Short mmCIF file of C-alpha atoms in Angstrom, two decimals:
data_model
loop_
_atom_site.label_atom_id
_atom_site.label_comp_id
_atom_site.label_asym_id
_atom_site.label_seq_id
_atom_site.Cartn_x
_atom_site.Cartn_y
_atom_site.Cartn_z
CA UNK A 1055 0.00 0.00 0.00
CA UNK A 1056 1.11 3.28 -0.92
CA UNK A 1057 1.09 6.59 1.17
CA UNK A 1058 0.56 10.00 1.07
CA UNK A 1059 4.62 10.20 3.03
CA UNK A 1060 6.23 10.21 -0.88
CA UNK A 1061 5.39 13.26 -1.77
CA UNK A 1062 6.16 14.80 1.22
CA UNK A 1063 9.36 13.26 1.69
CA UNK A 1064 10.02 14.53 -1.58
CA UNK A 1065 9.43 17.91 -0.54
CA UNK A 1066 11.71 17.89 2.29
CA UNK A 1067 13.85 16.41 0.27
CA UNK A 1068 14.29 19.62 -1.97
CA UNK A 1069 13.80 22.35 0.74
CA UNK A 1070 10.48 23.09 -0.24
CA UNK A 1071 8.07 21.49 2.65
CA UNK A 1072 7.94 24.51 4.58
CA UNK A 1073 6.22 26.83 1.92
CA UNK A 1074 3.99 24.13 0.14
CA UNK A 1075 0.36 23.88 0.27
CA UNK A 1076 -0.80 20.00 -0.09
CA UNK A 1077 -4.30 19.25 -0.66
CA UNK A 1078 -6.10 16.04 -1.11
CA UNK A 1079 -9.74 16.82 -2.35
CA UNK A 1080 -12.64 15.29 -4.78
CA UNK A 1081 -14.95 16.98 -6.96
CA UNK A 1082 -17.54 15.03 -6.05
CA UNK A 1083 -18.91 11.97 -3.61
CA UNK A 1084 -18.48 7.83 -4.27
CA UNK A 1085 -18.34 6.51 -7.82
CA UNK A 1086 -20.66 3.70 -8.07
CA UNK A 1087 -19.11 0.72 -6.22
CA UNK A 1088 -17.96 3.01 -3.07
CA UNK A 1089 -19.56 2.47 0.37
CA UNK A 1090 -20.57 6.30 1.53
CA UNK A 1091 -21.76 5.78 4.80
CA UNK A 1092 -23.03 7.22 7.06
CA UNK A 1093 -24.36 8.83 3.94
CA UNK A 1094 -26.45 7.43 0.88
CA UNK A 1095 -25.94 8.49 -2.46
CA UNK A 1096 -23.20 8.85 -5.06
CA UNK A 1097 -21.32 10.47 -8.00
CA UNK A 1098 -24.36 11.98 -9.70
CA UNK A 1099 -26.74 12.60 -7.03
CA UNK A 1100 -26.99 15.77 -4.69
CA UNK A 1101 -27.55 13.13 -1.62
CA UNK A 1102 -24.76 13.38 0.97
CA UNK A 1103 -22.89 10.41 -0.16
CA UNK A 1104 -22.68 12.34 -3.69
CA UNK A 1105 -21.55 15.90 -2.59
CA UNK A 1106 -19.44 14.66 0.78
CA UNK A 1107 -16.31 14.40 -0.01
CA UNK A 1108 -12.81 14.39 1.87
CA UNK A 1109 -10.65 17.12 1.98
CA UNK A 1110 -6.97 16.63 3.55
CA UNK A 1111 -4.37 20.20 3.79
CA UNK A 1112 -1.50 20.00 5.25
CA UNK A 1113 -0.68 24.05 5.18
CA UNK A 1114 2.53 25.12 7.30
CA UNK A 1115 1.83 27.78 9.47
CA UNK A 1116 -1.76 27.30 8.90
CA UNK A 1117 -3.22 23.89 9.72
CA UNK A 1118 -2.52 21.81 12.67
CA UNK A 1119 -1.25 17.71 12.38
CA UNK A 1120 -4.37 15.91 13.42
CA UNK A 1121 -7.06 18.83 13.43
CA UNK A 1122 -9.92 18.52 11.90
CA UNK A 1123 -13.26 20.67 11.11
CA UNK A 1124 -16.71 21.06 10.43
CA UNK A 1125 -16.94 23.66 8.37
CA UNK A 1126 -18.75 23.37 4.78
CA UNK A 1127 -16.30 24.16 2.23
CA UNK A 1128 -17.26 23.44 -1.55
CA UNK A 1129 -14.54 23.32 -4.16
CA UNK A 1130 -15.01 26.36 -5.52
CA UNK A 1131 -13.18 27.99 -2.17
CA UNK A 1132 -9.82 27.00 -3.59
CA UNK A 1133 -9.75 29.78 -5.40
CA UNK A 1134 -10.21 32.31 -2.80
CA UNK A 1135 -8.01 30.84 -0.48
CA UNK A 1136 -5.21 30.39 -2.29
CA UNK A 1137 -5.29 34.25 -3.95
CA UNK A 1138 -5.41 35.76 -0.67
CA UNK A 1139 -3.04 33.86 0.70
CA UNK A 1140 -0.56 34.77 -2.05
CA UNK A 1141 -1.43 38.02 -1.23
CA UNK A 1142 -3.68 38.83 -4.38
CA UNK A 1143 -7.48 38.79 -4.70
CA UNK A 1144 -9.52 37.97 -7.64
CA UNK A 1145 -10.45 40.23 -10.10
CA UNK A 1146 -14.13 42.40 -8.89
CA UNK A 1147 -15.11 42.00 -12.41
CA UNK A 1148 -14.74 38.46 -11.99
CA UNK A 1149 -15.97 37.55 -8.46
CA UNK A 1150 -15.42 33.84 -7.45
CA UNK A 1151 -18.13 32.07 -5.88
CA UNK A 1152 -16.07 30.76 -2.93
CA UNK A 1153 -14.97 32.39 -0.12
CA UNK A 1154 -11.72 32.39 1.85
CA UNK A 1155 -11.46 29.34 3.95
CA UNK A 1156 -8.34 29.90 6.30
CA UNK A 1157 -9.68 30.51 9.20
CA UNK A 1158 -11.49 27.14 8.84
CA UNK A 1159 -8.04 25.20 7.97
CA UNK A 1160 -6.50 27.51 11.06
CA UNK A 1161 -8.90 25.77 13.36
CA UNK A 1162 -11.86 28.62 13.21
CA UNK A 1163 -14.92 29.23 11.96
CA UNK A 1164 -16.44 30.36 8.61
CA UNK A 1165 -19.57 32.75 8.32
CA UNK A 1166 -22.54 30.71 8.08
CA UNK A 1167 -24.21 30.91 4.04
CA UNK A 1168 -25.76 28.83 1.57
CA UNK A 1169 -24.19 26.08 -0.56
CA UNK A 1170 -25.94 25.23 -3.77
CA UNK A 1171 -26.35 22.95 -6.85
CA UNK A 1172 -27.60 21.52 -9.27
CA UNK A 1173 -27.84 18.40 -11.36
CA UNK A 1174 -29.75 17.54 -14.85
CA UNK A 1175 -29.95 13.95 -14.25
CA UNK A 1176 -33.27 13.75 -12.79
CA UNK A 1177 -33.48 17.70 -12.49
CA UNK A 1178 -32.01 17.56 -8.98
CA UNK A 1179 -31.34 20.68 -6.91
CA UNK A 1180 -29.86 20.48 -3.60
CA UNK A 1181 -28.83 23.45 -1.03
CA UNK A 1182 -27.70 23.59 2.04
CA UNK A 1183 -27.57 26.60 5.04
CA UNK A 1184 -25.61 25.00 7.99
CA UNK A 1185 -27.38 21.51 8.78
CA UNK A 1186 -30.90 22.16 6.61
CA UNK A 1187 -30.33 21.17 3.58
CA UNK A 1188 -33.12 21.27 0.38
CA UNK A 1189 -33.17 18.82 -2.17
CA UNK A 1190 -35.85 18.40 -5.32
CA UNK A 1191 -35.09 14.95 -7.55
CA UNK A 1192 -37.31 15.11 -9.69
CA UNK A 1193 -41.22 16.08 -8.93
CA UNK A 1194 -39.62 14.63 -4.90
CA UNK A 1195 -38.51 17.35 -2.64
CA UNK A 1196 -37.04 17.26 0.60
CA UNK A 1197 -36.00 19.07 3.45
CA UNK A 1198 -33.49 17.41 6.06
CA UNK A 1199 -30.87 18.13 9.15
CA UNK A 1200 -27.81 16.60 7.36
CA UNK A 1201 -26.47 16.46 10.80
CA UNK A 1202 -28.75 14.53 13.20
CA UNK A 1203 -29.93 12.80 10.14
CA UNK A 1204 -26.87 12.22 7.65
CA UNK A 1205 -28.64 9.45 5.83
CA UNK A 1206 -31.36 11.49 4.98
CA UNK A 1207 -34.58 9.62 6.08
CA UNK A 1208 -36.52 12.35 8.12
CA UNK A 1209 -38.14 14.45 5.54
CA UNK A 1210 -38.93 17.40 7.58
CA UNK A 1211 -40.53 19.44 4.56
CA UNK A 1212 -44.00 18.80 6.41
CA UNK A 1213 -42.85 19.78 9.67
CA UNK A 1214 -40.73 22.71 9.00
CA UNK A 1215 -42.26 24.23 5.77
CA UNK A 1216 -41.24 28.01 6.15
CA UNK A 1217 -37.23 26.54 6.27
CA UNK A 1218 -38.18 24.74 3.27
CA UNK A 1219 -39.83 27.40 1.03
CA UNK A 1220 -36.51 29.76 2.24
CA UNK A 1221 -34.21 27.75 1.37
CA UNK A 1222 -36.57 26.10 -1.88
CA UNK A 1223 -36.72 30.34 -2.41
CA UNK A 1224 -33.03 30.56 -1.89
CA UNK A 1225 -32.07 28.03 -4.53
CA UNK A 1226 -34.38 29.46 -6.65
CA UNK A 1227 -32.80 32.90 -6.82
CA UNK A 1228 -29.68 31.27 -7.29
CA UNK A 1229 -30.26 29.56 -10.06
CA UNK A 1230 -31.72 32.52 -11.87
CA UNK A 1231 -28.04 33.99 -12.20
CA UNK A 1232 -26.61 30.58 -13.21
CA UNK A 1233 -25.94 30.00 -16.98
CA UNK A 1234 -28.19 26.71 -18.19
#
């Protein structure tokens, strides 16, 4: 079995471990013979087991061995995060969609907001505002607490319907300013 210590030892090797960023990320949850759980779902669905994904920084200076967090990220914070901590910032005319997740990495917290997206296969929308999360496949909607209930089997959309419609009214909005 191979490890991750290659291409660090690498690094030290030339000098260079002390100002590299490593990452280890997905773009999206389990292809179709992965085991998810806790979570259901997989590549190609907005379930948990198909947007979940791991995400593994070692950061000098900015992450600690052994930490972990609980903060949403989405892969689209790259961006951010690794401008401003060159210093730069992306261009206004060009805003990015993520945000800049340091303090997360450094062991903080981010400012809550809403994740969101969007898949044609079965027209599936999905978004999520700390542990609520929305999702539509097809004419099936849904509202869960990813958290207490990661598998998503509770549909609260009956028991909670104004956090439904806000966050079904949230996605909504969003998707207006998306191309198609």
């Amino acid at each position: 079995v191979q490890t991750c210590a290659l291409p660090i030892s690498a690094l030290e090797a030339s000098g260079q471990a002390g100002n590299t960023i490593v990452v280890f990320t997905s773009d999206n949850g389990g292809e179709r013979f992965s085991d998810t759980y806790p979570f259901t779902g997989r590549k190609t669905e907005l379930l948990e087991g198909g947007l979940r994904i791991p995400a593994i920084v070692r950061w000098p200076g900015v992450t600690r061995a052994g930490s972990t967090s609980d903060a949403q990220v989405i892969t689209m914070d790259w961006l951010p995060t690794f401008l401003a901590a060159a210093g730069s910032a992306p261009d206004p005319a060009f805003a990015p969609d993520g945000i800049d997740i340091r303090p997360a990495l450094a062991g903080g917290t981010l400012p809550e907001r809403t994740l969101f997206w969007r898949y044609r296969n079965h027209g599936q929308q999905a978004a999520r505002r700390g542990a609520t999360k929305y999702l539509k496949i097809g004419e099936n909607s849904f509202l869960f607490d990813v958290v207490a209930d990661p598998q998503e089997r509770a549909n609260l959309k009956d028991r909670r319907p104004d956090a439904f419609k806000a966050l079904q009214a949230e996605w909504d909005a969003w998707n207006r300013t998306m191309l198609p």
